[in-house]
XYZ file of C-alpha atoms in Angstrom:
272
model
C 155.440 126.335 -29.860
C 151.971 124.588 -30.583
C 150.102 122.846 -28.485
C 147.183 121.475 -27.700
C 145.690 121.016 -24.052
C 143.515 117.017 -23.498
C 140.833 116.680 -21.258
C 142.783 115.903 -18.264
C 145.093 118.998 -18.527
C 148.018 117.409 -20.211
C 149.592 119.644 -22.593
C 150.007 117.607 -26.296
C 153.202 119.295 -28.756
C 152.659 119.519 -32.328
C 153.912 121.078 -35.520
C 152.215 121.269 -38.611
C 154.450 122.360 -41.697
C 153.118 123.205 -44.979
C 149.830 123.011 -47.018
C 147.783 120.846 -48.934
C 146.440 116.885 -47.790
C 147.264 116.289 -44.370
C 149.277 113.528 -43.246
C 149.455 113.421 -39.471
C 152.321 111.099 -37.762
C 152.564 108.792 -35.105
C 156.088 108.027 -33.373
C 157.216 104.756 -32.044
C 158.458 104.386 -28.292
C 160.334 106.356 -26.487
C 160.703 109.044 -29.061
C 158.710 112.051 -30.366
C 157.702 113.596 -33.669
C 161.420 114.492 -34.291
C 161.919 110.898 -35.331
C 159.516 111.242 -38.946
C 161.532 114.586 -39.499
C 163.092 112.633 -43.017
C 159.512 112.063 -44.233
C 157.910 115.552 -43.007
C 160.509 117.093 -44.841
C 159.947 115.199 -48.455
C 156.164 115.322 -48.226
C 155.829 118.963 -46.732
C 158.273 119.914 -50.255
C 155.788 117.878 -52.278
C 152.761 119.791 -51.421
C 151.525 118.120 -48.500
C 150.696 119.437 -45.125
C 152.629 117.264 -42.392
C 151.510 117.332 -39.069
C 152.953 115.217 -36.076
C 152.559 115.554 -32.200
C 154.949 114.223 -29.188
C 152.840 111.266 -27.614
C 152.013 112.662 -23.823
C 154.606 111.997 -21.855
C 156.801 112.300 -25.066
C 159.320 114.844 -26.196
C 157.805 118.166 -25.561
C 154.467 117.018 -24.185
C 153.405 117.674 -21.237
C 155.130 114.551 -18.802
C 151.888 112.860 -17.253
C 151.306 110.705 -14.548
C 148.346 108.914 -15.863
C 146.742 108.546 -19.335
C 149.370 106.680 -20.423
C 147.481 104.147 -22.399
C 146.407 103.414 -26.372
C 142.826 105.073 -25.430
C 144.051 108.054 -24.135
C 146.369 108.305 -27.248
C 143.412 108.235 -29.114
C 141.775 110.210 -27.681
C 144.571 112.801 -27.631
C 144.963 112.456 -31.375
C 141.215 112.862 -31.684
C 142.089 116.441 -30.804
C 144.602 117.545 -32.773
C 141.976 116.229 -35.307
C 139.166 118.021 -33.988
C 141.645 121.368 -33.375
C 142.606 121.467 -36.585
C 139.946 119.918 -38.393
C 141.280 117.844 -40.542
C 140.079 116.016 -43.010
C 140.816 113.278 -45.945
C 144.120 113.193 -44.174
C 146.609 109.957 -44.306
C 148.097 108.522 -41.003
C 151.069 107.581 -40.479
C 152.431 105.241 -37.585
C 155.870 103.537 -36.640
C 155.943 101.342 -33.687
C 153.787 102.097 -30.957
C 152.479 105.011 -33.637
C 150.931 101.931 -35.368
C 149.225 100.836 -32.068
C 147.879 104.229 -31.702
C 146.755 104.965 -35.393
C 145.112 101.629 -34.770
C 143.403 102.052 -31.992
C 142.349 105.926 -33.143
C 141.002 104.403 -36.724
C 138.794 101.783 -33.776
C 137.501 103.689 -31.578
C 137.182 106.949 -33.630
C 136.446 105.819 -36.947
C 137.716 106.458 -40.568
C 135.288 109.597 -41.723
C 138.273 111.771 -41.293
C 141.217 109.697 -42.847
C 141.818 108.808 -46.252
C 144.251 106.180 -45.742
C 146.820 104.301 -42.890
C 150.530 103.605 -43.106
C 151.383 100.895 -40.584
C 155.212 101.314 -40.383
C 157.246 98.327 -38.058
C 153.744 98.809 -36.539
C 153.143 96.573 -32.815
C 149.260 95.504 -34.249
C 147.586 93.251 -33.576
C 149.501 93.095 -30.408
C 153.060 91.878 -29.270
C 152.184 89.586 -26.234
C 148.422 87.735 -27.480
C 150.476 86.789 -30.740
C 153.909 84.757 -28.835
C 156.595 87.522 -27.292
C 157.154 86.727 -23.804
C 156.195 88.903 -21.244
C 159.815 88.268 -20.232
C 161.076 90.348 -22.577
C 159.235 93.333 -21.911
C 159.856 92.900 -18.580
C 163.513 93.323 -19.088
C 162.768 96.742 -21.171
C 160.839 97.774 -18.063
C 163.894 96.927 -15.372
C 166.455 98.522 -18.342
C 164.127 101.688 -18.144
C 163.618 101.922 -14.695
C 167.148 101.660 -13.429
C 169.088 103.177 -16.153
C 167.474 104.078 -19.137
C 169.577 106.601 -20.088
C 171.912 103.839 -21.145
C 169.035 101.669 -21.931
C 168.571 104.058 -25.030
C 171.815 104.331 -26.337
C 172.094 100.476 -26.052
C 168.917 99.998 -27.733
C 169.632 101.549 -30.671
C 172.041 98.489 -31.862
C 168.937 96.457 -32.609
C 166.517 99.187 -33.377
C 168.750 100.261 -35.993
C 170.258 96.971 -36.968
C 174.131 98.079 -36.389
C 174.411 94.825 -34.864
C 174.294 93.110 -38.754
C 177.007 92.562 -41.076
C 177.657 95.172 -43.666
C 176.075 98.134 -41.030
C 177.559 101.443 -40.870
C 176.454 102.722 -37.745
C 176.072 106.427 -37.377
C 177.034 108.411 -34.134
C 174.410 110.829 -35.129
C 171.681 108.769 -35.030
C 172.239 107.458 -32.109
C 172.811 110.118 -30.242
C 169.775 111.926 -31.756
C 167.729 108.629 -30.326
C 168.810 108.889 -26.905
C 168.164 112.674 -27.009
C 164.632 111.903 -28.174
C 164.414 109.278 -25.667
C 165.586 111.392 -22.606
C 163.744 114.587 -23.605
C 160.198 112.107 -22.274
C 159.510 111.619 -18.898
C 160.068 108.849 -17.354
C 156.809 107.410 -15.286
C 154.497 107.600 -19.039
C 157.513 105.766 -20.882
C 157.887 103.087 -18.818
C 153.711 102.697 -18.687
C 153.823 102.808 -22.257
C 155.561 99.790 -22.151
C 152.202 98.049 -20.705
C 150.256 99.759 -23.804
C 152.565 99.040 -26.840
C 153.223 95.300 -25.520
C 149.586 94.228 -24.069
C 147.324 96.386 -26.192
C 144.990 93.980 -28.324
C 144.340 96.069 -31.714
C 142.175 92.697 -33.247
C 138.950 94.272 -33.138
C 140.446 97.698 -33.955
C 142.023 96.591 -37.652
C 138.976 94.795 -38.426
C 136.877 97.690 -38.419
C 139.513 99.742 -40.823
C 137.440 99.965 -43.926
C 140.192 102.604 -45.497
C 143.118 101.217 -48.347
C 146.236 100.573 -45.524
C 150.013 99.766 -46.415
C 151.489 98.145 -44.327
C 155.251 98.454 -44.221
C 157.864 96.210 -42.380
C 161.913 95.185 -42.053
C 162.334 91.288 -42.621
C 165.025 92.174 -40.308
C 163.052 94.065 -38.207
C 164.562 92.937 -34.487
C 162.186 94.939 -31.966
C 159.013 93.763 -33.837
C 159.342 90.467 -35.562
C 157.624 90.850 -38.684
C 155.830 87.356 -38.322
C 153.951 88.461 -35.179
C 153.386 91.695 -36.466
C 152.522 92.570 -39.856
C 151.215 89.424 -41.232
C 148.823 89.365 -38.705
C 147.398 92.513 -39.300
C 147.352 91.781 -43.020
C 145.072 88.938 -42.109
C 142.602 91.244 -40.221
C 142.655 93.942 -42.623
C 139.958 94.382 -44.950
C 141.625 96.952 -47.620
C 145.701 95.989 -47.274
C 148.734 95.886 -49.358
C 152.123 94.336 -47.394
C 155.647 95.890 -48.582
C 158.345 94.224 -47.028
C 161.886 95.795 -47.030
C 164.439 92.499 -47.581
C 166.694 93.501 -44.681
C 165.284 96.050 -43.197
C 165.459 97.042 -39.258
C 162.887 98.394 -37.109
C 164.501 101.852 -37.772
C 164.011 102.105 -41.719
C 162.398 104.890 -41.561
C 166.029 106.263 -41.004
C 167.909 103.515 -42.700
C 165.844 103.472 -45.466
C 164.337 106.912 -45.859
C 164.898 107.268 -49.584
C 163.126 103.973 -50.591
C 160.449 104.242 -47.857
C 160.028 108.515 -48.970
C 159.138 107.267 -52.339
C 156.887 104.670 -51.397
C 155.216 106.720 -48.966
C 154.424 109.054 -52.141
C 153.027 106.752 -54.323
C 150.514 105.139 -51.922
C 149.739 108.500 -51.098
C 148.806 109.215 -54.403
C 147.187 106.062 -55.064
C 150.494 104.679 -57.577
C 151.653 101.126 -57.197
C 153.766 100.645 -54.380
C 156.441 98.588 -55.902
């Protein structure tokens, strides 16, 4: 398997399927690159090369003790970058992804990306714009004494099987906990601190490249209202697609629609 080996010794997972443009992924908390599989699939059979890497302390990466913050994502994504020089590429984040495409597009700049997909994305940051420190306090005592159950619980919300009309799917959630237990447990419960406290302000101001940003009405683990229309006031080059209905998960629940949208901005077509 691929990998790639940061500063501090932490080995980074990746795969990279295909040819053509690159679009490199970032996954949301606590999963790993296994959760874009949908969209790596459709865009890797439509010509495009489709890269995405475990977050450290992620999935296959390497289970760090430190490092576990949006800078050292960065950083670490500044690599895979650098490793595989890429170029005119279009980033993808979902999540905490979205904090750390953010925070990449600040503090590396733009002269290697194309474009930015803010998916259900945590910019410009979860506690400066109202959620209570409360709250991710309880994720931290759910992770740290059980969060093996902690997953499978979470993905009620995260998925919005808690809604009229859902038809939950064994599958998924059993493929979320697996993502969520393969990660170690020390970086996922610091990159609690770093989804939640991160302030990305200064970083989406400085985005001079077109960015879509994408987002559930419904959306229960990011409230759309604290989320993405703040960032499309910070934005300098942004279109907003809202999904009527949509969870946090949609990139599951909504692959289809989100696939096809996904191509068109890509491809610089109306995003409907």
């Amino acid at each position: 398997m691929p990998y790639i080996t940061a500063a501090d010794g932490t080995d980074i997972f990746y795969k990279d399927w295909g040819t053509g443009q690159p679009i490199v992924f970032s996954h949301g908390w606590p999963l790993s690159a296994d959760a874009w599989d949908a969209q790596m699939l459709f865009l890797g059979q439509h010509g495009y090369r489709v890269i995405a890497h475990d977050r450290r302390g992620h999935g296959r990466s390497a289970q760090s003790w430190n490092g576990n913050d949006m800078d050292t994502y960065a950083d670490d994504l500044q690599l895979l970058f650098e490793t595989l020089n890429l170029t005119n590429a279009v980033m993808i984040g979902h999540s905490t992804g979205g904090g750390e495409v953010a925070r990449y597009l600040g503090r590396h700049g733009t002269s290697r990306v194309a474009k930015a997909v803010l998916l259900g994305a945590v910019p410009p940051g979860l506690i400066r714009n109202g959620v209570p420190m409360a709250a991710m306090d309880d994720i931290r005592a759910g992770v740290a004494a059980n969060r093996s159950q902690f997953y499978l619980d979470l993905t009620t919300p995260f998925y919005g099987y808690n809604r009229d009309g859902a038809q939950p799917s064994d599958g998924v959630r059993q493929n979320f906990w697996l993502q969520g237990m393969m990660g170690g447990h020390k970086p996922q419960y610091d990159c609690i601190k770093a989804f939640s406290e991160t302030d990305f302000t200064e970083d989406l101001k400085q985005i001079d490249i077109p960015v879509l940003v994408a987002h559930g009405d419904d959306d229960q683990i990011v409230p759309i209202d604290l989320s993405a229309h703040r960032s499309m006031e910070l934005l300098p080059h942004a279109t907003l697609k809202i999904y009527p209905g949509a969870p946090h998960g949609l990139a599951t629940t909504h692959a289809a629609q989100l696939n096809a949208d996904l191509l068109a901005f890509i491809k610089g077509e109306d995003v409907g």
